[in-house]
XYZ file of C-alpha atoms in Angstrom:
461
model
C 87.097 68.927 124.590
C 89.430 66.172 123.400
C 88.146 63.624 120.923
C 90.147 60.416 120.951
C 90.013 58.423 117.743
C 92.262 56.911 115.042
C 94.029 59.234 112.652
C 94.230 59.297 108.891
C 97.839 59.794 107.973
C 99.918 61.205 105.127
C 102.020 58.936 103.023
C 104.959 61.325 103.302
C 105.011 61.531 107.111
C 108.578 62.099 108.350
C 110.527 59.631 110.424
C 111.342 60.545 114.003
C 113.324 58.835 116.742
C 112.872 58.594 120.505
C 116.150 58.023 122.316
C 117.660 56.624 119.111
C 114.732 54.378 118.199
C 112.837 55.075 115.004
C 109.136 55.434 114.642
C 106.780 56.821 112.047
C 105.329 60.119 113.198
C 102.048 60.131 111.284
C 100.893 63.618 110.477
C 97.153 64.127 110.137
C 95.568 66.769 107.947
C 92.585 68.765 109.145
C 90.749 68.033 105.925
C 91.210 64.295 106.426
C 90.531 64.364 110.158
C 87.733 66.870 110.874
C 87.439 67.723 114.528
C 90.686 65.854 115.150
C 92.031 65.063 118.589
C 94.694 67.086 120.369
C 96.702 65.777 123.281
C 97.246 68.641 125.695
C 101.035 68.534 125.913
C 103.737 68.147 123.323
C 106.878 66.135 123.886
C 110.073 68.106 124.208
C 112.931 67.778 121.762
C 114.853 65.516 124.123
C 112.266 62.818 123.627
C 111.348 63.175 119.955
C 113.966 64.251 117.447
C 114.201 63.961 113.654
C 116.520 61.250 112.404
C 119.719 62.237 110.672
C 118.175 61.255 107.359
C 115.381 63.788 107.570
C 115.600 67.384 106.398
C 115.188 69.895 109.208
C 112.688 72.243 107.677
C 110.516 69.401 106.392
C 109.784 68.543 110.018
C 109.921 71.738 112.021
C 108.401 74.037 109.401
C 105.975 71.815 107.559
C 104.299 74.761 105.898
C 107.646 75.712 104.304
C 107.573 72.569 102.213
C 104.191 73.504 100.812
C 105.460 77.048 100.182
C 108.385 75.701 98.183
C 106.002 73.635 96.128
C 104.037 76.763 95.325
C 107.255 78.545 94.365
C 107.660 76.127 91.475
C 105.388 78.590 89.761
C 107.447 81.791 89.581
C 106.565 85.339 88.668
C 107.790 86.159 85.180
C 107.684 89.714 83.872
C 106.534 90.829 80.467
C 106.145 94.358 79.099
C 103.331 96.040 80.954
C 102.063 92.977 82.846
C 102.817 90.171 85.360
C 101.867 86.558 84.788
C 102.321 83.168 86.425
C 104.349 80.761 84.387
C 105.376 77.150 84.958
C 109.143 76.661 85.417
C 109.604 74.479 82.367
C 111.323 76.972 80.045
C 114.693 76.545 78.348
C 117.873 78.543 78.314
C 120.697 77.829 75.941
C 118.949 74.642 74.924
C 118.942 73.207 78.465
C 115.844 72.590 80.534
C 115.844 73.992 84.053
C 115.216 71.359 86.744
C 113.101 72.212 89.802
C 112.658 70.058 92.872
C 110.045 70.842 95.500
C 111.221 70.753 99.088
C 114.926 71.131 98.287
C 116.585 74.482 98.850
C 117.817 75.963 95.584
C 118.488 79.414 94.341
C 115.126 79.711 92.749
C 115.546 83.336 91.917
C 117.924 82.474 89.080
C 115.099 81.702 86.702
C 116.399 81.708 83.121
C 113.200 83.103 81.615
C 113.082 86.489 83.305
C 112.838 89.333 80.812
C 113.787 92.938 81.223
C 111.230 95.009 83.087
C 111.432 98.426 84.781
C 110.178 96.805 87.999
C 112.881 94.137 87.869
C 115.154 95.529 90.618
C 112.285 95.577 93.139
C 111.298 92.035 92.297
C 114.911 90.903 92.493
C 115.243 92.316 95.968
C 112.101 90.476 97.071
C 113.345 87.186 95.642
C 116.738 87.799 97.215
C 115.073 88.048 100.630
C 113.276 84.762 99.986
C 116.592 83.179 99.030
C 118.209 84.395 102.279
C 115.338 82.992 104.376
C 115.540 79.611 102.677
C 119.299 79.515 103.100
C 118.802 80.250 106.796
C 116.528 77.229 107.192
C 118.974 75.083 105.229
C 121.947 76.096 107.396
C 119.847 75.662 110.557
C 119.047 72.132 109.471
C 122.720 71.303 109.012
C 123.587 72.757 112.416
C 120.743 70.788 113.980
C 121.952 67.494 112.524
C 125.451 68.265 113.822
C 123.986 68.955 117.262
C 122.322 65.527 117.274
C 125.635 63.838 116.558
C 127.602 65.875 119.072
C 125.022 65.538 121.836
C 124.742 69.274 122.423
C 121.307 70.800 122.840
C 119.486 72.636 120.082
C 116.040 74.116 120.231
C 113.462 72.216 118.247
C 109.769 72.636 117.627
C 108.041 69.921 119.749
C 105.892 67.236 118.158
C 102.504 66.532 119.702
C 102.079 63.139 121.361
C 98.807 62.549 119.561
C 100.773 61.701 116.413
C 101.875 58.452 118.060
C 99.859 55.255 118.319
C 100.135 52.730 121.135
C 101.826 50.304 118.723
C 104.509 52.854 117.863
C 105.227 53.706 121.489
C 105.264 50.053 122.597
C 107.631 49.146 119.754
C 110.210 51.479 121.245
C 110.696 48.810 123.897
C 111.314 49.021 127.631
C 107.951 50.636 128.339
C 106.548 50.864 131.858
C 102.960 49.629 131.525
C 99.965 50.344 133.760
C 96.428 49.017 133.256
C 93.032 50.369 134.296
C 90.473 47.658 133.541
C 87.495 49.392 135.158
C 85.337 51.786 133.158
C 86.350 54.883 135.112
C 87.915 57.763 133.239
C 89.152 59.773 136.199
C 92.270 58.139 137.682
C 92.191 58.443 141.485
C 95.174 60.064 143.241
C 96.932 56.736 143.913
C 96.842 55.806 140.223
C 98.085 59.274 139.312
C 100.873 58.979 141.889
C 101.945 55.577 140.555
C 102.178 56.826 136.977
C 103.856 60.105 137.919
C 106.457 58.426 140.122
C 107.356 56.041 137.283
C 107.596 58.956 134.849
C 110.048 60.692 137.181
C 112.178 57.618 137.919
C 112.249 56.329 134.314
C 112.598 59.599 132.415
C 114.148 57.933 129.358
C 111.388 55.343 128.978
C 107.768 55.564 127.795
C 105.199 55.307 130.593
C 101.915 53.941 129.237
C 98.537 53.883 130.968
C 95.944 51.756 129.195
C 92.361 52.560 130.180
C 89.449 50.292 129.320
C 86.939 53.106 129.771
C 88.737 55.179 127.166
C 87.515 54.476 123.650
C 88.014 55.987 120.236
C 84.770 57.921 120.662
C 85.368 59.182 124.191
C 85.232 62.941 124.657
C 87.284 64.283 127.551
C 87.191 67.729 129.069
C 90.791 68.064 130.215
C 90.377 71.459 131.810
C 87.756 70.650 134.396
C 86.082 67.272 134.741
C 89.141 65.039 134.586
C 91.936 66.739 136.501
C 94.096 63.636 136.936
C 93.782 62.766 133.243
C 94.970 66.245 132.308
C 97.789 66.078 134.858
C 99.131 62.785 133.524
C 98.727 63.750 129.872
C 100.882 66.806 130.434
C 103.908 64.705 131.442
C 106.326 64.461 128.563
C 106.934 60.679 128.684
C 103.428 59.578 129.739
C 101.058 58.166 127.128
C 97.396 57.257 127.706
C 95.694 54.868 125.297
C 92.424 52.909 125.125
C 92.747 49.292 126.247
C 91.396 47.201 123.362
C 91.662 43.647 124.639
C 90.792 41.852 121.427
C 93.697 43.618 119.731
C 96.015 42.980 122.680
C 95.271 39.236 122.665
C 95.886 38.770 118.938
C 98.582 36.175 118.173
C 98.616 34.863 121.738
C 97.045 31.770 123.402
C 94.701 34.169 125.221
C 92.654 35.102 122.152
C 90.663 31.867 122.076
C 89.933 32.195 125.805
C 88.842 35.807 125.358
C 86.463 34.911 122.530
C 84.813 32.226 124.640
C 84.595 33.896 128.043
C 81.470 35.857 129.040
C 82.625 38.870 131.115
C 79.188 39.479 132.642
C 79.277 36.016 134.193
C 82.797 36.346 135.592
C 83.076 36.989 139.316
C 86.479 38.673 139.145
C 86.505 39.996 135.578
C 88.256 43.288 136.378
C 91.173 41.392 137.898
C 91.173 38.458 135.474
C 91.131 40.678 132.390
C 93.988 42.696 133.857
C 95.980 39.514 134.571
C 95.565 38.432 130.949
C 96.278 41.831 129.403
C 99.553 42.356 131.263
C 100.855 38.968 130.115
C 99.995 39.642 126.471
C 101.505 43.141 126.447
C 104.776 42.086 128.065
C 104.994 39.054 125.782
C 104.544 41.157 122.654
C 106.564 44.239 123.515
C 108.607 43.596 126.636
C 109.153 46.092 129.415
C 107.907 46.319 132.989
C 104.349 45.925 134.205
C 103.267 47.660 137.415
C 99.969 47.745 139.279
C 98.405 51.181 139.637
C 99.073 51.206 143.380
C 102.854 50.895 143.053
C 104.981 53.976 143.812
C 108.399 53.905 142.155
C 111.302 55.187 144.233
C 114.391 54.076 142.252
C 115.080 52.246 138.950
C 114.804 48.470 138.784
C 118.177 47.193 137.502
C 116.836 43.851 136.247
C 115.342 43.051 132.825
C 113.890 39.580 133.450
C 112.429 39.449 136.930
C 109.548 38.465 139.171
C 108.767 40.111 142.508
C 108.558 37.894 145.560
C 105.645 38.789 147.782
C 107.134 36.457 150.375
C 109.453 33.471 150.312
C 108.447 30.935 147.644
C 105.501 33.039 146.478
C 105.518 35.403 143.515
C 103.435 38.491 142.904
C 102.192 39.453 139.460
C 101.765 43.112 140.451
C 105.274 43.936 139.233
C 107.321 41.960 136.719
C 109.522 42.606 133.720
C 110.765 40.643 130.721
C 112.122 41.257 127.221
C 109.658 40.612 124.379
C 108.806 37.024 123.421
C 110.203 35.495 126.580
C 109.384 31.806 126.899
C 108.315 32.123 130.543
C 105.549 34.598 129.660
C 104.355 32.436 126.773
C 104.171 29.445 129.097
C 102.214 31.553 131.583
C 99.667 32.456 128.904
C 99.226 28.817 127.942
C 98.762 27.821 131.594
C 96.348 30.738 132.054
C 94.027 29.115 129.496
C 94.684 25.512 130.517
C 94.088 26.066 134.257
C 91.537 28.850 133.973
C 89.199 29.290 136.925
C 87.820 32.793 137.208
C 86.010 32.066 140.464
C 89.244 31.793 142.443
C 90.801 35.189 143.016
C 94.461 35.209 142.020
C 94.353 31.882 140.191
C 95.306 33.659 136.950
C 97.600 36.128 138.721
C 100.032 35.532 141.604
C 99.137 31.839 141.885
C 99.805 31.439 138.159
C 103.219 33.113 138.401
C 104.118 31.041 141.469
C 103.182 27.658 140.015
C 104.989 28.432 136.753
C 108.114 29.548 138.616
C 108.039 26.440 140.826
C 107.850 24.303 137.685
C 111.303 25.440 136.578
C 113.008 26.516 139.825
C 113.659 25.077 143.260
C 112.387 27.930 145.425
C 113.905 28.435 148.862
C 113.442 30.938 151.670
C 115.050 34.354 151.377
C 117.816 35.298 153.792
C 118.397 38.965 154.477
C 118.019 41.122 151.386
C 119.490 38.680 148.868
C 117.761 38.016 145.546
C 117.366 34.586 143.961
C 118.012 33.681 140.339
C 116.908 30.705 138.256
C 116.819 30.056 134.492
C 118.071 33.635 133.897
C 115.057 34.992 135.802
C 115.696 37.095 138.890
C 113.321 36.383 141.766
C 113.589 39.615 143.714
C 113.540 39.777 147.495
C 110.267 40.883 149.149
C 112.151 43.946 150.426
C 112.357 45.244 146.854
C 108.616 45.912 146.555
C 106.881 44.586 149.664
C 108.799 45.864 152.699
C 105.392 46.295 154.338
C 103.555 42.962 153.862
C 99.875 42.841 153.044
C 98.642 42.015 156.593
C 100.159 45.353 157.670
C 99.057 47.386 154.632
C 97.266 49.929 156.859
C 100.604 51.198 158.155
C 100.990 53.225 154.955
C 98.119 55.374 156.225
C 99.482 55.773 159.733
C 101.788 58.359 161.291
C 105.247 56.942 162.002
C 107.545 58.194 164.747
C 110.430 57.608 162.354
C 109.695 56.964 158.697
C 111.491 53.990 157.104
C 114.106 54.806 154.484
C 113.295 51.870 152.152
C 116.960 51.711 151.121
C 116.558 48.181 149.764
C 113.394 48.878 147.753
C 112.839 49.785 144.110
C 109.126 50.503 144.500
C 106.394 50.208 147.118
C 103.140 48.304 146.627
C 100.447 50.013 148.704
C 98.025 47.069 148.633
C 95.018 49.019 147.386
C 93.103 45.754 146.974
C 93.096 45.446 150.763
C 91.871 49.020 151.244
C 88.161 48.209 151.515
C 87.464 51.270 153.654
C 89.071 53.453 150.987
C 91.620 55.133 153.182
C 93.092 58.070 151.320
C 95.984 60.481 151.573
C 94.897 63.666 153.340
C 96.912 66.869 153.170
C 98.503 67.648 156.506
C 97.895 64.185 157.981
C 101.636 63.440 158.150
C 101.054 59.776 157.327
C 103.668 57.648 155.592
C 101.608 57.665 152.388
C 101.458 61.466 152.411
C 105.247 61.646 152.744
C 105.635 59.246 149.833
C 103.332 61.397 147.675
C 105.331 64.523 148.532
C 108.619 62.832 147.675
C 107.793 60.791 144.572
C 104.663 62.309 142.993
C 104.711 65.962 144.071
C 102.535 67.170 141.186
C 99.802 64.691 142.074
C 100.078 65.698 145.719
C 99.838 69.399 144.938
C 97.076 69.215 142.332
C 94.901 66.359 143.622
C 95.511 66.427 147.387
C 96.394 69.944 148.523
C 94.352 71.839 145.942
C 91.391 69.477 146.363
C 91.385 70.250 150.081
C 91.475 73.976 149.345
C 88.631 73.653 146.844
C 86.516 71.710 149.343
C 87.195 74.347 151.996
C 86.276 77.160 149.592
C 83.038 75.396 148.600
C 82.075 74.875 152.248
C 82.752 78.542 152.972
C 80.598 79.583 150.012
C 77.791 77.302 151.146
C 77.907 78.778 154.632
């Protein structure tokens, strides 16, 4: 069982960096965090590495630091007995200085007296000295490896040491939102997140889930297969979606405090529209709907996705933090709020705000438009199959399209009222996309699910 909740942290937690960006890796103690949470997969050394300022063994062998502290108290011999003595004695009128956590030749204690057992003890302390020197030299070699770019094995740090704030502050995150209460991401959501994790391997992929709270217990081994699958990916992070926190210091907070979700007709969509604006405003990056399959990197930083000529989607967009366009969108969200009209706070909001600053024209061919340093990307980039033809994703094609002009594909799950799904062996376009861009999801949630269903039916018979 995994218990998700905040962590109490040490004041001496080491600094780590992800792809050159610093963050505080808070280390929790079992005594301070009884029954603490464990994320199922640690991040590899290519994602989290100690900064050059940190000492190697302080990070990779945390227990060594405590051991060195204990070695401040050294064994001192006296005739016929052994006793523990504090290392504060004097030799030739000079006090010996001891520093915990720093490798020193601790065996040269000036207070040792002659004892018949001395040679044996000296050999033992000599071995300790050799071990400590090994860690010290390894640390130096590791720091050199970071500067030279060569690989060096490193003990991985668990992802549960990182908070959503720390990961978002790295910048350039790919953000997904689940504003329903469900805890088990369906295969399409899993495919969207996995495909992004594969395409953007050097960027954090974050899935915020409203149903996930600090007190939620998750059984990763059985009940929530997709959750376990996504958590195991090295650059995927899953956090609770806490809207009140997200809306802090934005124009949306006042709206959120006044709105009554139970009385909202389209609350799942409206709350998602608001949350994506606030997160991109605060931290920057790219937002994607959970029915978008990534197929190649998006080369733009500030962009909107055209659903068709002169009409913008809000299912995919990206901006640097604190971009004026996003702030203006949040203000208009509140000013023109009407939760009864689907899309009024989403694609219609983006379109009217873009029209306010740009003269939109029809697209010709596969060209993109640009205005006010915002790229308005051609519908071919994300919507090569328009929404009236969304069902074609679940059909068998004589010749599958190559999507050479696309960065990602929006599968229009909102239109899928009959809940068409990818079926193993169906040879539909969607199945081919799963195989190509989210193979782990396809294998674990499509193929294996079919085998499990077949096995259960055989057992029942």
